[in-house]
Each structure stands twice: as structure tokens, then as C-alpha cells.
Amino acid sequence: MAISKSEVEYIAKLARLKFTEEEIEAMSKELSKILDYVNKLNELDTENVEPTAHIVPIHNVFREDEVKPSMPREKVLMNAPFTEQGCFKVPKIIE
Amino acid sequence: MKYEAVIGLEVHAELLTDSKIFCGCSTKFGSEPNTQVCPVCLGLPGTLPVLNKKVVEYAVRAGLALNCTIANFSKMDRKNYFYPDLPKAYQISQYDLPLCSNGYIEIEVEGGTKRIGIKRIHIEEDAGKLLHEGTDGSLVDYNRAGVPLIEIVSEPDISTPEEAYQYLVKLKSILEYTEVSDCKMQEGSLRVDTNVSVRPVGTTDLGTKIELKNLNSFKAVQKALEYEIKRQIKVLEEGGTIVQETRRWNEAKGITEPMRTKEEAHDYRYFPEPDLVPIIVTEEWKEEIRKTLPEMPDAKRERFITQYGLPEYDAKVITSSKKMADFFEKCASNYHSPKIVSNWLMGEFARLLNDTGREIDEVPITPDMLIELLKLVDDNVISGSIAKTVFEEMFFTGKNPQIIVEEKGLRQIADEGELRRIVRKVIEENPKSVEDYKKGKEKALGFLVGQVMKETKGKANPQLTNQLLREELSK
Amino acid sequence: MELYSLTVHELKELLHKREVSAQEVTKSYLERIKEVEPKVDALVTITEEFALERAKVADEMIKKGEAKDLTGIPVIIKDNISTEGIRTTCSSKMLENYIPPYNATVVERLLNEGVVILGKSNLDEFAMGSSTENSAFKITKNPWDLSRVPGGSSGGSAVAVAADEAAFALGSDTGGSIRQPASLCGVVGMKPTYGLVSRYGLVAFASSLDQIGPFTKDVTDCAIVLNAIAGHDPLDSTSVKIEKPDYTSYLKEDIKGFRIGVAKEFFGAGIEEGVKETVEKAIKVFEDLGAEIIDISIPYVEYALPAYYIIASAEASSNLARYDGIRYGHIAKNYEDLVDMYMTSRSEGFGKEVKRRIMLGTYALSSGYYDAYYKKALKVRTLIKNDFERAFEKCDVIVGPTSPTVAFKIGERTNDPLAMYLADIYTVSVNIAGLPAISIPCGLSEGLPVGLQIIGKHFDEGRILNVAYAFEKAYKFDAKPQAIGGER
């Protein structure tokens, strides 16, 4: 199963990753190899098999609607590279 | 060729829970930026969501009020996309198994009612807010991130902008009635997106869909759709084709314009949220929630007609808002004439609310205060027109009507001696009108009454003024 | 005998009897760290000041008669577990300067027990790897042979215990990340049942597979630590509400009549002869103890690894999307606009293996491929789960090798991702099925430790500990890593 360079570029954009031409080439080869291996799964007929998203079958885990204290704003912002007016700052976005 | 429109509406409503959907932060509106944020809603590495039970109950309540089927088995999914207002770079939402589906709303159209299908209602988390003022970049406030939302998706059963408007009014009133959302568009707790396509009448294939954004009121939805339908028909008639896109309503210009999209590719990579377990709504739980449903607008309207003798029109207007209906009912049950109450609500009260853009529960007037005002009129303490002045004062200050009347000296002049003195003065100062009256011109009497009112700043008792004028003029 | 070479239960006795103080114990470990850390590079952060502060608190607790099992016991925490005020890097440039404002639930529980946190251990970046070579900061070395890897991704934690840098350590296991390094370093490592230990505060790699567990010097210590960290947490929706037993009550030598399953699939292609022989000898020990050895088959287990790579990568691609440099983490110096800021920051902040898995996961979830990959893998997951359920009708536990090989050379597999992935071939199926499993040392091959994996039914940690304890008593593994020296 080959994954083309243009597919790698599309996926990279979706994943917000940047690669050089060389890296794209290498990634295309590596992913193709991994997918070849993963395609082993196609040996199995799973037509009538239900998918398992949660291995432990529990349901209805809720919390009550109770307000708990939030974090002090200094702590909210403490790891941010750019802040202004109590907010996180990002490059200008035109909406 | 004649064209018809196919319209779909997506409504996001913030739920009225105290805390957020996945953490204990407050949902209060209007706080300082980033003060209602914790490690969970900030999406810090390692944090996990825990679903607020009330979010499920509110969504099911809305679903029941909108005649939906409630899913026995439902789950949460991740919708993946990058945007600064989305702290985890995925929104926890529902994809293939929403909580509610297959409902409907009935709206009134010419010659009867029309049923508009509701495809689904699902629960999800809101994103933060971007601010662009007073900075060279953009600023992110995550107070809103994690506020619970329901998204209500209509079937494309709506064929005119007017129907879209009616659908929204009805939907809002139902959500307000069930008390799951306060539906304040100006605070963003109710948001509307719409999509529209046109096709030649008689055909069944759907045309290319255009999404419309930036719709800040129901009227804006209606106007944007009107414009957009005309635009699309014109393009087609000129032999062009409609390009699939998102357009933005420009309120000032009254047009829709193409919009820059957030993400080039809409490949959201939905998958089941591994951090949250399935939701199972049993029959018992559903019935328990059903018991919490209040009387719905249509039922209340019928009851107001029979119980309070309101005209159909009044009943419809009053019950369109639960708050208005509750206010009415508290007044009407303590006052002899429900119709007078409804006149006040639909007249003076509605006008002031409309002018100030406020909701009925945001002004300091209580039902008791309105009754007190009406009784002042009944007891001839003030006239009907003075009552309007007093009401306006009550509306802005929350003062008791009695106190306003005393403070401003608005008590009616019903003292015969005092009023007769003023009447004589007016007759003396307006010989021309007196002459006209005597020649048989009834209109002149009206003018003289007006002069008395002017003299007394509106405080003269109208009946007595009339009576005394006639007496004095016939002398 | 130095304090640092003692087990948790030995230290506990000394501390409770007040024969030594927590401060003495802590100082002994801090000295040991200074001595061996330059050789093994197991730690990302050493919290000397905090440790001494905590030791004082522990001594105070002991003085007041409030001592608990782990009071005054020094621990090292894998650096993907959130520690308030202590840098939590995930061994990634992305989080090099990230200081969490909150504690993981397990850390909170350990601190309430009165533990002394000595530092944070190195790992494969974001727990993606099987050798601890994928760290942005350092390559951790195996104390048995410094030219070899310690396994991974919790290599730093495994080495910390093997080299006596801590009395015990915490790691996380998504596809074998506790058991495989435990095996390669000759220590005890357990991955509990999915849902037994809270994941709150564990920086997510693959949410449906991740589980925190202990590294210890013996099986008794494993039970003691499990007592402290297991149990329902309202902050983790997938944490299960069960009656938590006292795991030390399972530490019995008697396993007569136990049905021990041996699956041929765990001795398949790629297994080293020395590993095979050592494990077969271990099975003989069980037989001698009166257990019944039962041949079983788990036919779908060979599909666990490919299913794992899809599920884990898909979840990782979503879990790691939040690292964008806005709220925390690495941000690029130069960028053109918002999208470029995202792309540049992420590309600079993540290492090669992390990017590879994000790409694979994004691909598997992308439009048109979801059914073929992710959904398919979830279906295979069902088959594997059913497979184990059928096997457990015939036996109480399943034993086999933890890893097909002993510790391999540093650099040997770094250029071949698939060869590296095969290191997890015997461990991933356990995560796929959400089962508990332990790795205990069962001998040496070519002078390097071999691990024995014991797999149990859901929430049957007690049984696993019983079997492991019986083995440990019958087969005394007393070899010590020789490459680091020091008084043992």
C-alpha cells in the first residue's frame, strides 16, 4: 500500500506539521511500509463484528452540576508565551 | 422558470447549567477574561472530562418538548480541528449517535399549520472567545470554553424566509419554556446558522447549498435568506452556477458576501471519545425527565383564551414568551380585567422592552407593581395617560407607582372647585374656541379639554373636566 | 547494606520502627543518584529540595504515629505524569519548560501517603517508543550493559529502580511501556487493568490503552504500591468503581491447582533462543509448585500489534493536537501567520517518531479511511478481547516471555520503526484487551535479564500477584546489574 507524496502533504496540513521535501519523501516511504504491515488486518473477516471503543463496559458516568472554584488567572496564564489584557495572545486573525 | 428555496437551520443554544459540561467552572456570562477556567477546560496535558448530568437531562427535556425520539444508547465523539479558541484542538461533540432525533415543530402558515422536522439534537462543548479590539494581534478568553451547548438541526423542510423566522420564534419560545436555555442572542447563548439552496419548482434534486453566517437576530436570518434566494435565482437565470461556499450577512449593506473559511479542508476526523463512556437513557429516566416539562406554548395559549377570555391574538403574543406569560398570569389572577393587563403588556411594556433591548426579567417591574398602577387608574387617583408616565418611571427606576405619583405630584385633580377655576380661566383665554363651540362645532370642546390638560400637566380628571366645561360653556 | 538498596517493605519497617529517618533514607538515595546518574541518564529532573522538604513531612508523620505504608519512601515519577510546580516534559522539546499547575491523581495519592519525590524520569517522547532513545534530552542506558537500551517507553523509571535511584517508580503502559523495560532491566513492573488506576494527570498518548503502574524491586512492593494508587477516581470517567482488595493479602506461596495457561503464540517467530529457554525453565518452576500447565491458543493475538498501531496512533494524533504554543509549550520564533505558527511550532517541538505516529493516526482517521483502518482495528480489538475471554475459561493466568529479546544495543533499531515496534509483540495484546499483567525477572540470558509476563483476567491483579509471589519465593533472582557499581 503506497501513500503518495501529495497524500503525505495533505495529511501534514491536517495535522499542522511542516516537512521539507526530503522529509516528505522519507515519510511517504515509512508510512507505506507501516501501512503494508497494518494491512495484515485485512486478512480477517470482520463483517459481523462489533467495534470495541471501550474495553471496560461501563456507562453513565456523570458529575453533578456543581460549581467548583476555577484557577487563579496567573496560573491559567503561567505557561503561555504571549499574554495581553488577561488573555492568551495569538497572531491577528481576520474573521 | 419559477424557483423554490430549500432552507435548513442549525441552532446552537447554551444550556442553563451552573457549571460547564466537563468541569466545575462557572458558566456565568460577562466575567473578566480567563477567570472561569481550570486545567480541564484549558485542556492542560493529562486532564480528563467528566460529563455534567444536567446537560443530558436538559438536552433530553428539549428533545421531548420538540417531539424527538430519545436515544437509548448514545455516545460522545471528538471533532478534530485547529483553532485558537479550541483548547484541545478537538471539540467533544456527538457524531453518529446523537441524544435526540426525529422531532418536529409546528408553525403557523397561511391557511393552517406546517410541520418542520428536527433531524437531531446533540450535546457538545462551546469554544472560547476571540477578541480583536485594542491589540495588534488577537486575544483568546477561555471562559466560554466548555459551556454546554445543544445543536438543533432542522430538516430542510423550510421553504421561505418567513417560515424560517416563524420556526426560530417558535423554537426559542419552546427552549425558554423548558428552561434549558435563556436564548439571549445578544449574549451569544442562542446562535443561528442557516443554509439555503434553490431549485426549479417541480424538481426534486437539491441545488448547491450556501451556508450563511453572522446572523445576529431572527430578522437578520429572514433578511439574509431573502437576499440570498434572490441572488441565487439571479445567478441561475443568467446562466451561471452556484459555487458551494460560506457567505456572511452584512447587516449594514443588506447583502451576503463570500467569507474566508477557517479550515481549508473540512476533514474533522470524528472518532469515539475514549475519555467518556456511553450514555444510556432508560425509559424510567426519560419519563422522570418528561415529568419536569412545563405547559408548552400552544397549550398555554388555549388555556389563556378559555380561562382569561383573552382574544386569540393577545393570547398568542403573550404566550410567545414564557416570562411574559408568567408575568401576565401573576397579574391576571389578582386583577379584575385580564384584557387590561394584556393591553399593558402588549402596549407600553412591549414598547419599552423593545426600545431598550431588555428582557422582561431584566427590568425592576414586578406583577404586583403593575397591578398597583392599574388600581390607581381604577380609583381615579391618576388618569390613563399619566399612568404611562408613571409606568416609564417604574420601568427605569423600579420605584413603587404610589411613590412616583406622590413625589412628582401626579395625583389627579378631582377637586371640583379647583378644576372649575382652571376651566373658567381656559374659557376666558380662548374666546374664539368658545364661539366655535357655541356655533355647534363639537371639535372645539376637544381643544378646550386639551388646554385644561395642558394647564394641569395632564392631571385633570377627564370626565370631570368634560362635565365642568359643558356646564361653564352653557352658562 | 546501603539504605538505597533496600525494598519498600524493608525501608518501611526501618522507618516505622524509627531505626532510620526519612531524611536519612532520602539523603542516601540523593547520594546514589549523584553516583550513578551520570552513567545511566535515567532522570530528566532531580527535585532535591522538594525531596528533603517531603522527607521532613514524612518524619513528622512518623513521629505523630500517622505513618502509612509509603511514608518516607523515595519515588521517581515518569515525566509524563503531571506534578504540580515540577516541570513535566514528556521528554519532549515541546514541553521542555512546561510546569503543570496541578497534580495527577496518582501523585496526589502518593503525596497523601507521605512519599518523597526524588525526580522525574526519562521516557521515549510522549511515551512513543520501546527503547527510551526517542527522548529529546538524553538516551537512558541499561545498568546491566551501558551500551544497551533499557527498553521503553518508561526506560527511565525501570532504570531508576534497577540502579537503586529510587525505592520504586511509576511508569505508564500503553503497549508494553512498563513491562518491556521492567523485563530488560530485571525489575518488577505491572500494568493494571484498564480502569483500575486513575489516568487523571497522565499526559495522554492513547487514551483507551494508557494505564499507570508501578516499577518495584520485588512483588511485595508491587502489591504495596498498587494498594496506594489503585481505586476509583471521580476525575476519570473510565476509572471503575470496584471494591478494592488489600493486594498484599494475595502474597502467598501456595499455587497448587492453579491453572497456568501457556499460549504457543507467545513463543512465535523472532523469539531469542535464550529467552525461550529461560521462560520454559520458569514454567517448569510453576509445575514443581503444583500448578497445572495448560496449553492454550490465542489465535488473533498476532493481529494485536497492527491493530495497536492504528488505535494508538489515531488517538495520539488527536491527543497531541493541543500542543500549539498558545497556552503552553514550545512556540516557534519566526512564523508568517496563525497557521504557520501552528505548523512551525509543532514541527520544531515534536521529534521524528512522534510526528510519524501523528501522521499515521491522522491518515487512519481521515475522510475515506476511517472504516478501513480505525473501525477495522476496533473490530479486531473485539476479536482479541473474545480470544482472551475464551482462553480464560481454561486457565487462571497466562504466562510467557515479556519481550522476545533481551536488551538490544543502543542505535540498533532506530532506523527501522517496524523492527522497533516488534519489541512490543508480546505486550500489546494485553493493552488491546485491557487486561492486567506483570513482568517479573525469571533469569538471565547472555548475562542480561529475561522477564516473565503473567497475564490475568480483568481486575484479577490479586491472582497475578499470588502467582508472581510464589515464583519469586521459589526462584530467587538475586543477580544485580554490574555495570554501575556501588555497594549493594
PDB file of C-alpha atoms in Angstrom, chain A residues 10-17 51-54 56-79 82-95, chain B residues 17-26 33-39 42 50-54 56 82-84 130-132 134-140 142 260 263 267 269 273-274 276-280 285:
ATOM      1  CA  TYR A  10      -2.487  16.709   2.723  1.00  0.00           C
ATOM      2  CA  ILE A  11      -2.175  14.761   5.984  1.00  0.00           C
ATOM      3  CA  ALA A  12       0.661  17.008   7.159  1.00  0.00           C
ATOM      4  CA  LYS A  13      -1.535  20.038   6.656  1.00  0.00           C
ATOM      5  CA  LEU A  14      -4.420  18.402   8.515  1.00  0.00           C
ATOM      6  CA  ALA A  15      -2.049  17.567  11.377  1.00  0.00           C
ATOM      7  CA  ARG A  16      -0.438  21.029  11.244  1.00  0.00           C
ATOM      8  CA  LEU A  17       3.029  19.653  10.623  1.00  0.00           C
ATOM      9  CA  PRO A  51     -16.169  -2.486  17.188  1.00  0.00           C
ATOM     10  CA  THR A  52     -14.903  -2.114  20.781  1.00  0.00           C
ATOM     11  CA  ALA A  53     -14.289   1.531  21.658  1.00  0.00           C
ATOM     12  CA  HIS A  54     -14.268   0.988  25.427  1.00  0.00           C
ATOM     13  CA  VAL A  56     -14.418  -1.939  30.201  1.00  0.00           C
ATOM     14  CA  PRO A  57     -18.182  -1.876  29.675  1.00  0.00           C
ATOM     15  CA  ILE A  58     -19.268   0.979  31.935  1.00  0.00           C
ATOM     16  CA  HIS A  59     -21.776   3.714  31.105  1.00  0.00           C
ATOM     17  CA  ASN A  60     -23.460   6.811  32.562  1.00  0.00           C
ATOM     18  CA  VAL A  61     -20.544   8.246  34.458  1.00  0.00           C
ATOM     19  CA  PHE A  62     -21.609  11.751  35.433  1.00  0.00           C
ATOM     20  CA  ARG A  63     -20.779  14.597  37.744  1.00  0.00           C
ATOM     21  CA  GLU A  64     -23.419  16.722  39.452  1.00  0.00           C
ATOM     22  CA  ASP A  65     -23.964  20.273  38.204  1.00  0.00           C
ATOM     23  CA  GLU A  66     -21.954  21.956  40.942  1.00  0.00           C
ATOM     24  CA  VAL A  67     -19.669  24.956  40.532  1.00  0.00           C
ATOM     25  CA  LYS A  68     -16.135  24.392  41.785  1.00  0.00           C
ATOM     26  CA  PRO A  69     -13.504  27.116  42.144  1.00  0.00           C
ATOM     27  CA  SER A  70     -11.603  27.941  38.940  1.00  0.00           C
ATOM     28  CA  MET A  71      -7.851  28.546  38.806  1.00  0.00           C
ATOM     29  CA  PRO A  72      -6.394  31.947  39.640  1.00  0.00           C
ATOM     30  CA  ARG A  73      -5.721  33.727  36.369  1.00  0.00           C
ATOM     31  CA  GLU A  74      -1.938  33.906  36.975  1.00  0.00           C
ATOM     32  CA  LYS A  75      -1.922  30.116  36.989  1.00  0.00           C
ATOM     33  CA  VAL A  76      -4.088  29.910  33.876  1.00  0.00           C
ATOM     34  CA  LEU A  77      -1.627  32.111  32.013  1.00  0.00           C
ATOM     35  CA  MET A  78       1.634  30.980  33.655  1.00  0.00           C
ATOM     36  CA  ASN A  79       2.839  28.738  30.827  1.00  0.00           C
ATOM     37  CA  PHE A  82       2.321  35.686  24.971  1.00  0.00           C
ATOM     38  CA  THR A  83      -0.422  37.261  27.050  1.00  0.00           C
ATOM     39  CA  GLU A  84      -2.194  40.605  26.998  1.00  0.00           C
ATOM     40  CA  GLN A  85      -5.142  42.006  28.971  1.00  0.00           C
ATOM     41  CA  GLY A  86      -5.560  38.735  30.856  1.00  0.00           C
ATOM     42  CA  CYS A  87      -5.829  36.800  27.600  1.00  0.00           C
ATOM     43  CA  PHE A  88      -3.692  34.468  25.527  1.00  0.00           C
ATOM     44  CA  LYS A  89      -2.304  36.322  22.530  1.00  0.00           C
ATOM     45  CA  VAL A  90      -2.116  34.919  19.012  1.00  0.00           C
ATOM     46  CA  PRO A  91      -1.299  36.462  15.631  1.00  0.00           C
ATOM     47  CA  LYS A  92      -4.061  38.649  14.200  1.00  0.00           C
ATOM     48  CA  ILE A  93      -6.981  36.616  12.913  1.00  0.00           C
ATOM     49  CA  ILE A  94      -9.263  38.102  10.311  1.00  0.00           C
ATOM     50  CA  GLU A  95     -12.694  36.556  10.685  1.00  0.00           C
TER      51      GLU A  95
ATOM     52  CA  THR B  17     -26.424  24.781  33.834  1.00  0.00           C
ATOM     53  CA  ASP B  18     -24.471  26.355  36.691  1.00  0.00           C
ATOM     54  CA  SER B  19     -21.220  24.596  35.774  1.00  0.00           C
ATOM     55  CA  LYS B  20     -19.548  23.701  32.484  1.00  0.00           C
ATOM     56  CA  ILE B  21     -20.167  20.477  30.592  1.00  0.00           C
ATOM     57  CA  PHE B  22     -16.962  18.659  31.632  1.00  0.00           C
ATOM     58  CA  CYS B  23     -15.654  20.537  34.699  1.00  0.00           C
ATOM     59  CA  GLY B  24     -16.839  22.559  37.681  1.00  0.00           C
ATOM     60  CA  CYS B  25     -16.088  26.035  36.291  1.00  0.00           C
ATOM     61  CA  SER B  26     -18.952  28.512  36.361  1.00  0.00           C
ATOM     62  CA  PRO B  33     -11.389  37.050  30.738  1.00  0.00           C
ATOM     63  CA  ASN B  34      -9.922  33.688  31.778  1.00  0.00           C
ATOM     64  CA  THR B  35     -11.276  33.776  35.319  1.00  0.00           C
ATOM     65  CA  GLN B  36     -13.633  30.823  34.826  1.00  0.00           C
ATOM     66  CA  VAL B  37     -11.004  28.397  33.650  1.00  0.00           C
ATOM     67  CA  CYS B  38      -9.417  25.279  35.192  1.00  0.00           C
ATOM     68  CA  PRO B  39      -6.927  22.629  33.996  1.00  0.00           C
ATOM     69  CA  LEU B  42      -7.940  24.797  29.467  1.00  0.00           C
ATOM     70  CA  VAL B  50     -16.435  14.203  33.231  1.00  0.00           C
ATOM     71  CA  LEU B  51     -19.930  14.776  31.833  1.00  0.00           C
ATOM     72  CA  ASN B  52     -22.344  17.042  33.719  1.00  0.00           C
ATOM     73  CA  LYS B  53     -25.517  15.010  34.303  1.00  0.00           C
ATOM     74  CA  LYS B  54     -27.747  18.049  33.959  1.00  0.00           C
ATOM     75  CA  VAL B  56     -28.015  15.209  29.446  1.00  0.00           C
ATOM     76  CA  PHE B  82      -7.256  23.543  14.925  1.00  0.00           C
ATOM     77  CA  TYR B  83      -8.350  26.971  16.070  1.00  0.00           C
ATOM     78  CA  PRO B  84      -7.071  29.133  18.927  1.00  0.00           C
ATOM     79  CA  LEU B 130     -11.616  35.667  20.308  1.00  0.00           C
ATOM     80  CA  LEU B 131     -11.222  39.379  20.907  1.00  0.00           C
ATOM     81  CA  HIS B 132      -9.710  41.707  18.335  1.00  0.00           C
ATOM     82  CA  GLY B 134      -7.290  47.185  21.368  1.00  0.00           C
ATOM     83  CA  THR B 135      -4.472  44.851  20.345  1.00  0.00           C
ATOM     84  CA  ASP B 136      -2.208  44.285  17.375  1.00  0.00           C
ATOM     85  CA  GLY B 137      -2.955  40.549  17.469  1.00  0.00           C
ATOM     86  CA  SER B 138      -5.971  38.572  18.579  1.00  0.00           C
ATOM     87  CA  LEU B 139      -6.743  37.631  22.185  1.00  0.00           C
ATOM     88  CA  VAL B 140      -8.273  34.438  23.497  1.00  0.00           C
ATOM     89  CA  TYR B 142     -11.497  30.634  27.516  1.00  0.00           C
ATOM     90  CA  ARG B 260     -12.825  33.368   4.266  1.00  0.00           C
ATOM     91  CA  GLU B 263     -10.081  25.403   7.656  1.00  0.00           C
ATOM     92  CA  ASP B 267     -11.944  16.732   7.387  1.00  0.00           C
ATOM     93  CA  ARG B 269     -11.670  13.039  11.700  1.00  0.00           C
ATOM     94  CA  GLU B 273     -14.208   9.949  22.605  1.00  0.00           C
ATOM     95  CA  PRO B 274     -12.162   7.386  24.569  1.00  0.00           C
ATOM     96  CA  LEU B 276     -16.001   9.383  28.094  1.00  0.00           C
ATOM     97  CA  VAL B 277     -18.257   6.362  28.412  1.00  0.00           C
ATOM     98  CA  PRO B 278     -21.585   5.788  26.632  1.00  0.00           C
ATOM     99  CA  ILE B 279     -24.809   7.441  27.796  1.00  0.00           C
ATOM    100  CA  ILE B 280     -27.784   5.173  28.336  1.00  0.00           C
ATOM    101  CA  TRP B 285     -35.078   8.162  33.327  1.00  0.00           C
TER     102      TRP B 285
END
